[in-house]
Tab-separated table of C-alpha atoms in Angstrom:
chain	number	residue	atom	x	y	z
A	1	ALA	CA	22.370	-11.475	-21.654
A	2	GLY	CA	19.296	-13.000	-19.965
A	3	ALA	CA	18.436	-12.260	-16.153
A	4	ARG	CA	20.041	-14.519	-13.324
A	5	SER	CA	18.175	-13.110	-10.332
A	6	VAL	CA	15.140	-14.663	-8.795
A	7	ALA	CA	12.415	-12.942	-6.784
A	8	THR	CA	10.382	-15.052	-4.384
A	9	GLY	CA	8.438	-14.736	-1.581
A	10	ALA	CA	6.001	-15.989	0.742
A	11	TRP	CA	2.381	-13.489	1.617
A	12	VAL	CA	0.446	-14.487	4.829
A	13	ARG	CA	-3.256	-12.770	4.249
A	14	GLN	CA	-3.112	-10.937	7.607
A	15	GLY	CA	-2.701	-7.254	8.291
A	16	ALA	CA	-3.153	-4.240	10.161
A	17	ALA	CA	-6.729	-4.208	9.210
A	18	GLN	CA	-7.379	-7.904	10.855
A	19	ASP	CA	-5.192	-7.055	14.098
A	20	PRO	CA	-7.436	-8.246	17.058
A	21	ASP	CA	-9.467	-5.188	18.914
A	22	GLY	CA	-6.735	-3.242	20.770
A	23	ARG	CA	-4.161	-4.710	19.435
A	24	ALA	CA	-3.344	-2.475	16.437
A	25	GLY	CA	0.112	-3.043	15.209
A	26	ALA	CA	0.281	-6.789	15.956
A	27	SER	CA	0.722	-8.156	12.729
A	28	HIS	CA	3.551	-6.003	12.157
A	29	LEU	CA	4.849	-6.375	15.291
A	30	LEU	CA	5.009	-10.061	14.667
A	31	GLU	CA	6.715	-9.503	11.426
A	32	HIS	CA	9.595	-8.097	13.191
A	33	VAL	CA	9.879	-10.299	15.997
A	34	VAL	CA	9.922	-13.380	13.305
A	35	PHE	CA	13.393	-12.199	12.404
A	36	ARG	CA	14.615	-12.665	16.006
A	37	GLY	CA	14.892	-16.310	15.506
A	38	THR	CA	13.990	-19.544	14.888
A	39	GLU	CA	13.890	-22.885	15.715
A	40	ARG	CA	16.655	-23.334	13.035
A	41	ARG	CA	18.544	-20.263	12.918
A	42	SER	CA	19.830	-17.540	15.123
A	43	ARG	CA	18.968	-13.365	14.156
A	44	ARG	CA	22.509	-13.191	12.433
A	45	GLN	CA	22.086	-16.526	10.895
A	46	ILE	CA	18.804	-15.401	9.368
A	47	ALA	CA	20.884	-12.012	8.380
A	48	LEU	CA	23.680	-13.635	6.919
A	49	ALA	CA	21.717	-16.587	5.072
A	50	LEU	CA	20.893	-14.624	1.726
A	51	GLU	CA	23.199	-11.814	2.400
A	52	SER	CA	26.352	-13.821	2.627
A	53	VAL	CA	25.719	-15.000	-1.130
A	54	GLY	CA	24.935	-11.354	-2.498
A	55	GLY	CA	20.963	-11.687	-1.742
A	56	THR	CA	18.576	-9.829	0.139
A	57	LEU	CA	15.582	-10.254	2.477
A	58	ASN	CA	13.071	-8.092	3.523
A	59	ALA	CA	9.574	-8.063	5.149
A	60	TYR	CA	6.630	-5.625	5.239
A	61	THR	CA	2.963	-5.263	6.747
A	62	ALA	CA	0.110	-4.062	4.831
A	63	ARG	CA	-3.578	-3.341	4.991
A	64	GLU	CA	-4.601	-6.637	4.420
A	65	HIS	CA	-1.423	-9.036	4.627
A	66	THR	CA	2.188	-9.260	5.635
A	67	GLY	CA	4.987	-9.910	3.086
A	68	PHE	CA	8.397	-11.744	3.288
A	69	GLU	CA	10.323	-11.295	0.070
A	70	ALA	CA	13.903	-12.089	-1.098
A	71	ARG	CA	15.947	-11.769	-4.054
A	72	VAL	CA	18.986	-14.287	-5.061
A	73	LEU	CA	20.656	-15.539	-7.923
A	74	ASP	CA	19.046	-18.642	-9.412
A	75	ARG	CA	21.089	-21.095	-7.910
A	76	HIS	CA	20.371	-19.692	-4.293
A	77	LEU	CA	16.805	-20.092	-5.085
A	78	PRO	CA	16.886	-23.216	-2.809
A	79	GLU	CA	18.017	-21.363	0.231
A	80	ALA	CA	15.745	-18.437	-0.254
A	81	VAL	CA	12.741	-20.487	0.018
A	82	ASP	CA	13.971	-22.331	2.902
A	83	VAL	CA	14.539	-19.522	4.624
A	84	LEU	CA	10.947	-17.975	3.939
A	85	ALA	CA	9.653	-21.341	4.956
A	86	ASP	CA	11.793	-21.082	8.434
A	87	LEU	CA	10.556	-17.149	9.157
A	88	VAL	CA	7.113	-18.059	8.394
A	89	ARG	CA	6.685	-21.526	10.153
A	90	HIS	CA	8.830	-21.448	12.802
A	91	PRO	CA	9.540	-18.280	14.784
A	92	LEU	CA	10.429	-18.619	18.469
A	93	LEU	CA	8.591	-15.413	19.629
A	94	ARG	CA	10.684	-15.424	23.034
A	95	GLU	CA	9.317	-12.492	25.359
A	96	GLU	CA	12.868	-10.746	25.447
A	97	ASP	CA	12.283	-10.792	21.587
A	98	VAL	CA	8.901	-9.213	21.569
A	99	ASP	CA	9.988	-6.644	24.144
A	100	HIS	CA	12.875	-5.733	21.976
A	101	GLU	CA	11.127	-5.541	18.840
A	102	LYS	CA	8.649	-3.147	20.562
A	103	GLU	CA	11.346	-0.926	21.214
A	104	VAL	CA	12.604	-0.784	17.690
A	105	VAL	CA	9.037	0.002	16.476
A	106	CYS	CA	8.367	2.708	18.776
A	107	GLU	CA	11.423	4.339	16.989
A	108	GLU	CA	9.680	3.595	13.776
A	109	ILE	CA	6.798	5.268	14.805
A	110	ALA	CA	8.965	8.378	16.547
A	111	ALA	CA	10.652	8.365	12.421
A	112	VAL	CA	7.079	8.737	10.882
A	113	GLU	CA	5.978	11.250	13.649
A	114	ASP	CA	9.014	13.490	12.557
A	115	THR	CA	8.249	13.379	8.594
A	116	PRO	CA	5.083	14.965	8.265
A	117	ASP	CA	4.582	13.967	4.571
A	118	ASP	CA	4.239	10.216	5.844
A	119	LEU	CA	2.428	11.628	8.996
A	120	VAL	CA	-0.383	13.149	6.800
A	121	PHE	CA	-1.382	10.150	5.062
A	122	GLU	CA	-1.725	7.950	8.335
A	123	MET	CA	-3.821	10.919	10.102
A	124	HIS	CA	-5.522	11.145	6.802
A	125	GLY	CA	-6.587	6.985	6.786
A	126	ASP	CA	-7.444	7.945	10.395
A	127	GLY	CA	-10.178	10.326	9.813
A	128	LEU	CA	-11.119	8.958	6.671
A	129	TRP	CA	-11.927	5.633	7.673
A	130	GLY	CA	-13.189	6.594	11.658
A	131	GLY	CA	-12.614	3.845	13.927
A	132	HIS	CA	-13.027	1.148	11.339
A	133	PRO	CA	-10.106	-0.994	10.572
A	134	TYR	CA	-8.891	0.414	7.800
A	135	GLY	CA	-7.955	3.743	9.470
A	136	ARG	CA	-5.409	1.621	12.167
A	137	PRO	CA	-1.993	2.659	11.502
A	138	ILE	CA	0.157	-0.231	10.574
A	139	MET	CA	2.520	0.151	13.023
A	140	GLY	CA	-0.141	0.691	15.763
A	141	SER	CA	0.491	3.262	18.794
A	142	ARG	CA	3.002	2.946	21.821
A	143	GLU	CA	-0.465	2.417	23.694
A	144	THR	CA	-1.339	-0.464	21.891
A	145	LEU	CA	2.063	-1.929	21.221
A	146	ALA	CA	2.367	-1.728	25.567
A	147	GLU	CA	-0.949	-4.061	25.315
A	148	THR	CA	0.238	-6.435	22.778
A	149	SER	CA	1.934	-9.704	24.811
A	150	ARG	CA	4.193	-12.582	23.460
A	151	ASN	CA	0.731	-14.727	23.772
A	152	ASP	CA	-0.940	-12.325	21.441
A	153	LEU	CA	1.760	-12.665	18.790
A	154	ALA	CA	1.358	-16.779	19.724
A	155	GLU	CA	-2.188	-16.937	19.026
A	156	LEU	CA	-2.226	-14.319	15.572
A	157	HIS	CA	0.768	-16.741	14.278
A	158	GLY	CA	-1.072	-19.894	15.209
A	159	ARG	CA	-4.530	-18.584	13.772
A	160	ALA	CA	-3.125	-16.746	10.447
A	161	TYR	CA	-0.051	-18.311	9.395
A	162	THR	CA	-1.533	-21.283	7.661
A	163	GLY	CA	-1.722	-22.836	4.301
A	164	ALA	CA	-5.239	-21.105	3.774
A	165	ASN	CA	-3.644	-18.045	3.907
A	166	LEU	CA	-0.686	-18.283	2.434
A	167	VAL	CA	0.687	-17.271	-0.964
A	168	LEU	CA	3.941	-18.172	-2.458
A	169	ALA	CA	5.275	-17.098	-5.797
A	170	ALA	CA	8.662	-16.831	-7.425
A	171	ALA	CA	9.777	-14.758	-10.731
A	172	GLY	CA	12.656	-14.355	-12.834
A	173	ALA	CA	15.321	-17.217	-13.973
A	174	VAL	CA	13.174	-19.932	-12.271
A	175	GLU	CA	11.458	-23.133	-13.452
A	176	HIS	CA	7.833	-23.915	-12.344
A	177	ASP	CA	8.423	-27.482	-11.520
A	178	GLU	CA	11.854	-26.465	-9.581
A	179	PHE	CA	9.917	-23.899	-7.658
A	180	THR	CA	6.902	-26.180	-6.819
A	181	GLU	CA	9.384	-28.691	-5.486
A	182	LEU	CA	10.772	-26.500	-3.422
A	183	VAL	CA	7.370	-25.119	-1.924
A	184	VAL	CA	6.794	-28.755	-0.994
A	185	ARG	CA	9.659	-29.329	0.632
A	186	GLY	CA	9.040	-26.211	2.413
A	187	PHE	CA	5.568	-25.741	2.873
A	188	GLY	CA	3.890	-28.753	1.883
A	189	ASP	CA	2.983	-30.202	5.263
A	190	MET	CA	1.718	-26.746	6.930
A	191	GLU	CA	-1.804	-27.356	8.763
A	192	PRO	CA	-4.327	-25.723	6.322
A	193	GLY	CA	-6.000	-23.727	9.327
A	194	GLU	CA	-9.123	-21.146	8.672
A	195	GLU	CA	-8.561	-18.318	6.013
A	196	VAL	CA	-8.803	-14.599	7.762
A	197	ALA	CA	-11.696	-13.451	6.618
A	198	ALA	CA	-11.721	-10.025	4.727
A	199	VAL	CA	-12.567	-6.691	6.236
A	200	ASN	CA	-15.952	-5.260	5.293
A	201	PRO	CA	-15.807	-1.152	4.245
A	202	PRO	CA	-17.674	0.862	6.490
A	203	PRO	CA	-20.751	2.207	4.836
A	204	ARG	CA	-20.258	5.901	5.018
A	205	PRO	CA	-16.158	6.747	5.018
A	206	ALA	CA	-15.804	10.333	6.945
A	207	ARG	CA	-16.277	13.764	4.953
A	208	GLY	CA	-15.319	17.387	5.232
A	209	THR	CA	-11.863	18.726	6.384
A	210	THR	CA	-9.688	18.249	9.353
A	211	ALA	CA	-7.110	21.012	10.461
A	212	VAL	CA	-3.807	20.033	12.559
A	213	SER	CA	-1.508	22.740	13.823
A	214	ARG	CA	2.063	21.202	13.470
A	215	GLY	CA	5.374	22.703	13.415
A	216	SER	CA	6.691	21.957	9.921
A	217	ALA	CA	8.176	23.916	7.397
A	218	GLN	CA	5.017	23.180	4.820
A	219	VAL	CA	1.606	22.502	4.996
A	220	HIS	CA	0.850	19.114	3.978
A	221	VAL	CA	-2.516	18.332	2.314
A	222	VAL	CA	-4.488	14.925	1.320
A	223	LEU	CA	-7.471	14.855	-0.030
A	224	GLY	CA	-8.905	11.240	-0.361
A	225	HIS	CA	-12.173	9.520	-1.777
A	226	PRO	CA	-13.552	6.190	-0.918
A	227	THR	CA	-13.369	3.710	-4.242
A	228	PRO	CA	-14.320	0.167	-4.961
A	229	GLY	CA	-12.008	-2.678	-4.156
A	230	GLN	CA	-9.056	-3.963	-6.404
A	231	SER	CA	-10.928	-6.389	-8.281
A	232	HIS	CA	-13.781	-4.122	-9.466
A	233	PRO	CA	-13.699	-3.097	-13.077
A	234	ASP	CA	-13.814	0.627	-11.951
A	235	ARG	CA	-10.432	-0.144	-10.957
A	236	TYR	CA	-8.733	0.426	-14.969
A	237	PRO	CA	-10.754	3.941	-15.003
A	238	LEU	CA	-9.560	5.317	-11.854
A	239	LEU	CA	-6.331	3.840	-12.754
A	240	LEU	CA	-6.643	6.457	-15.940
A	241	LEU	CA	-8.097	8.887	-14.104
A	242	SER	CA	-5.299	8.905	-11.387
A	243	ALA	CA	-2.549	9.071	-13.982
A	244	ALA	CA	-4.063	12.122	-15.669
A	245	LEU	CA	-4.774	14.006	-12.549
A	246	GLY	CA	-1.245	13.517	-11.074
A	247	GLY	CA	0.787	10.752	-12.371
A	248	GLY	CA	3.538	12.579	-13.396
A	249	MET	CA	5.025	15.773	-15.115
A	250	SER	CA	2.169	16.018	-17.803
A	251	SER	CA	-0.736	15.314	-15.169
A	252	ARG	CA	-3.072	18.385	-14.901
A	253	LEU	CA	-2.271	18.940	-10.824
A	254	PHE	CA	1.723	18.988	-11.907
A	255	GLN	CA	1.039	21.588	-14.718
A	256	ARG	CA	-1.273	23.886	-12.961
A	257	ILE	CA	0.204	23.403	-9.145
A	258	ARG	CA	3.791	23.328	-9.744
A	259	GLU	CA	4.286	24.830	-13.033
A	260	GLU	CA	2.292	27.404	-13.452
A	261	LEU	CA	1.614	28.498	-9.740
A	262	ALA	CA	4.336	27.700	-7.892
A	263	LEU	CA	2.342	26.553	-5.037
A	264	ALA	CA	4.175	23.056	-4.736
A	265	TYR	CA	7.265	21.253	-5.327
A	266	ALA	CA	5.484	17.648	-4.856
A	267	VAL	CA	1.840	16.752	-5.901
A	268	TYR	CA	0.932	14.094	-7.192
A	269	SER	CA	-2.253	11.605	-7.149
A	270	TYR	CA	-2.446	8.004	-5.701
A	271	GLN	CA	-5.002	5.220	-5.262
A	272	SER	CA	-4.709	2.038	-3.134
A	273	PHE	CA	-6.961	-0.775	-3.443
A	274	TYR	CA	-7.911	-3.579	-0.766
A	275	ARG	CA	-9.899	-6.628	-0.824
A	276	ARG	CA	-13.319	-4.775	-0.933
A	277	ALA	CA	-12.582	-0.853	-0.730
A	278	GLY	CA	-10.054	1.421	-1.645
A	279	VAL	CA	-9.309	5.145	-1.609
A	280	CYS	CA	-7.555	7.433	-4.156
A	281	GLY	CA	-6.944	11.113	-3.759
A	282	THR	CA	-3.994	13.787	-4.170
A	283	TYR	CA	-1.198	15.086	-2.009
A	284	LEU	CA	0.613	18.212	-1.834
A	285	GLY	CA	2.833	20.171	0.390
A	286	THR	CA	3.052	24.222	0.035
A	287	ARG	CA	4.568	26.990	2.176
A	288	PRO	CA	2.588	28.192	5.341
A	289	GLY	CA	0.025	30.967	4.021
A	290	SER	CA	-0.579	29.137	0.225
A	291	GLY	CA	-2.585	26.105	1.704
A	292	SER	CA	-5.970	28.134	1.059
A	293	ALA	CA	-4.396	28.949	-2.901
A	294	ALA	CA	-2.791	25.186	-3.315
A	295	LEU	CA	-6.278	23.871	-2.079
A	296	ASP	CA	-8.667	26.225	-4.243
A	297	ALA	CA	-6.175	25.441	-7.338
A	298	VAL	CA	-6.829	21.450	-6.605
A	299	ARG	CA	-10.358	22.153	-6.840
A	300	GLU	CA	-10.209	23.906	-9.819
A	301	VAL	CA	-8.382	20.859	-11.937
A	302	TYR	CA	-10.977	18.393	-9.522
A	303	GLY	CA	-14.327	20.532	-11.457
A	304	ASP	CA	-12.736	20.603	-14.740
A	305	LEU	CA	-12.286	16.715	-14.412
A	306	ALA	CA	-15.710	15.589	-13.143
A	307	ARG	CA	-17.320	18.453	-15.774
A	308	GLU	CA	-15.167	17.383	-18.802
A	309	GLY	CA	-13.713	13.953	-18.206
A	310	LEU	CA	-10.640	13.258	-20.340
A	311	ALA	CA	-11.015	14.357	-24.415
A	312	GLY	CA	-10.093	11.911	-26.719
A	313	GLY	CA	-6.592	12.706	-27.425
A	314	GLU	CA	-5.816	13.099	-23.721
A	315	LEU	CA	-7.676	9.741	-22.755
A	316	ARG	CA	-5.292	8.037	-26.088
A	317	ARG	CA	-2.130	9.915	-24.483
A	318	THR	CA	-2.884	8.677	-20.700
A	319	LYS	CA	-3.547	4.760	-21.904
A	320	ASP	CA	-0.657	4.843	-23.435
A	321	GLN	CA	1.196	6.503	-20.468
A	322	VAL	CA	-0.559	3.847	-18.307
A	323	LYS	CA	0.082	1.006	-20.657
A	324	GLY	CA	3.533	1.654	-21.248
A	325	GLU	CA	4.446	2.589	-17.304
A	326	ILE	CA	3.067	-1.004	-16.505
A	327	VAL	CA	4.887	-2.848	-19.503
A	328	LEU	CA	8.235	-1.471	-18.535
A	329	SER	CA	7.934	-2.005	-14.834
A	330	LEU	CA	7.441	-5.756	-15.412
A	331	GLU	CA	11.245	-6.031	-16.275
A	332	SER	CA	11.585	-6.068	-13.103
A	333	PRO	CA	11.551	-9.351	-11.286
A	334	ALA	CA	10.293	-7.906	-8.060
A	335	ALA	CA	7.509	-5.966	-10.258
A	336	ARG	CA	6.402	-9.668	-11.933
A	337	LEU	CA	6.595	-10.847	-8.341
A	338	HIS	CA	4.426	-8.472	-6.710
A	339	ARG	CA	1.649	-8.868	-9.487
A	340	LEU	CA	1.158	-12.405	-9.345
A	341	ALA	CA	0.789	-12.152	-5.607
A	342	GLY	CA	-1.094	-9.391	-5.873
A	343	PHE	CA	-4.118	-11.286	-7.533
A	344	ALA	CA	-3.549	-14.308	-5.289
A	345	LEU	CA	-3.730	-12.083	-2.295
A	346	VAL	CA	-7.422	-10.824	-3.374
A	347	GLY	CA	-8.659	-14.139	-4.648
A	348	GLU	CA	-8.796	-12.688	-8.455
A	349	ALA	CA	-7.742	-14.883	-11.688
A	350	PHE	CA	-4.508	-13.898	-12.876
A	351	VAL	CA	-4.943	-11.273	-15.734
A	352	PRO	CA	-2.023	-11.237	-18.497
A	353	VAL	CA	-0.689	-8.092	-19.656
A	354	ASP	CA	-1.970	-8.184	-23.015
A	355	GLU	CA	-5.575	-8.771	-21.263
A	356	LEU	CA	-4.539	-6.085	-18.860
A	357	THR	CA	-3.658	-3.663	-21.532
A	358	ARG	CA	-6.571	-4.482	-23.561
A	359	ARG	CA	-9.027	-3.713	-20.275
A	360	ILE	CA	-7.050	-0.229	-20.189
A	361	ASP	CA	-7.814	0.235	-24.145
A	362	ARG	CA	-11.623	-0.571	-23.420
A	363	VAL	CA	-12.147	2.208	-21.056
A	364	SER	CA	-14.121	4.631	-22.506
A	365	GLU	CA	-14.769	8.614	-22.212
A	366	ASP	CA	-18.394	7.801	-20.603
A	367	ASP	CA	-16.431	5.466	-17.755
A	368	ILE	CA	-13.848	8.610	-17.026
A	369	LEU	CA	-16.472	11.010	-16.819
A	370	ARG	CA	-18.681	9.081	-14.692
A	371	LEU	CA	-16.181	8.015	-12.357
A	372	ALA	CA	-14.805	11.744	-12.298
A	373	GLY	CA	-18.451	12.748	-11.085
A	374	GLU	CA	-18.209	10.727	-8.495
A	375	VAL	CA	-14.636	10.781	-6.842
A	376	MET	CA	-13.968	14.028	-7.302
A	377	ASP	CA	-17.605	15.072	-5.911
A	378	PRO	CA	-17.299	17.652	-2.847
A	379	GLU	CA	-19.341	15.783	-0.985
A	380	ARG	CA	-17.834	12.517	-0.676
A	381	GLN	CA	-13.660	14.586	-0.022
A	382	TYR	CA	-12.163	13.872	3.397
A	383	ILE	CA	-9.514	16.395	3.715
A	384	LEU	CA	-6.564	16.349	6.106
A	385	CYS	CA	-4.452	19.741	6.480
A	386	LEU	CA	-1.294	18.948	8.916
A	387	GLY	CA	1.510	21.898	9.292
A	388	PRO	CA	1.703	25.540	10.508
A	389	GLU	CA	-1.723	27.450	9.711
A	390	GLY	CA	-2.695	24.219	8.938
A	391	ALA	CA	-6.457	26.028	9.744
A	392	GLU	CA	-5.910	28.290	7.231
A	393	ALA	CA	-5.806	25.477	4.478
A	394	ALA	CA	-8.668	24.002	5.940
A	395	GLN	CA	-10.884	26.934	5.964
A	396	ALA	CA	-10.757	27.753	2.296
A	397	ASP	CA	-14.274	28.145	1.146
A	398	HIS	CA	-15.916	25.433	-0.338
A	399	GLN	CA	-16.812	26.001	-3.704
A	400	ASP	CA	-19.318	23.871	-6.249
A	401	TRP	CA	-16.548	22.156	-7.687
A	402	ARG	CA	-18.858	21.056	-10.667
């Protein structure tokens, strides 16, 4: 049977990296406050609008955008688009609601502080990007929240939540003409406003190692490397390199760190692409006393890749893995929705799946070797170790990985 659900969303090109100076977390706080009530709906009516018909309504804040998303049965798409338009365009932003959500976000911050494998990424980003907006915590801090006023949020909403910064998309059981009609009805008379400027990356992200001592059952380690932005052609060899490095049970890191050495339960690679820069790297969690050995083993794997790249058979397998994962993921309407919006948010022309797989197939062994030498260069690493004896991991000898 064909899918009967629709995933739809509205995204604003305003995220944590564009928060006003001294108001880190403002975009995230605004995302919270809009759910407290609009000109047409109370907070309970917002909650019931789609849940009462079996749908879902969510929102999130990222580095360079804020997203509002819904999933419903196809016959309830009009209600979903109407709710999204109401949230984006007509929030009340009352003083008492701002104060209420500040308390909620403080609890959210506390939850991250109690989750070291989340906290280590936040601290790593802060250290890697320094005082640059890319390094700001998305939720801000208790101090910046206290400084953020209702007027700050109203000004941010008026400046950023405009037609020039809006992306609307739908995927699943939906007809283009029907969706267009609903969008025109809900958003067609929005003021265009001015586009929020993209953030320029810092000229030189941090390098070296930082240790943060903290009581926890494990030492949590993140190694990160700056990369080009989402639209750069190096994105495709980066995806392959990351998959071979730590993208599953067959990856080099998993096989070496977990299967051979038993130094970690969780070890994986990651990548995040922004409009004009990005970051890729590795996470692992290991027992106290093993941080140095685990880092040495990661360096060994990095060094092998930097020297040798991916040989023909491994490169072919990695291409098949990445292409298969992409195609399988797109069986979900939500995944197709995110892909549609992702291209639009960075101003990139949509790339059909067939063309995407062709670009992956065109990546050569030389592309991989060149990129591995760049992103695994020891002179470009920033490492953060968090946990008991975090300094022990950080003080591991920095051998020449190449």
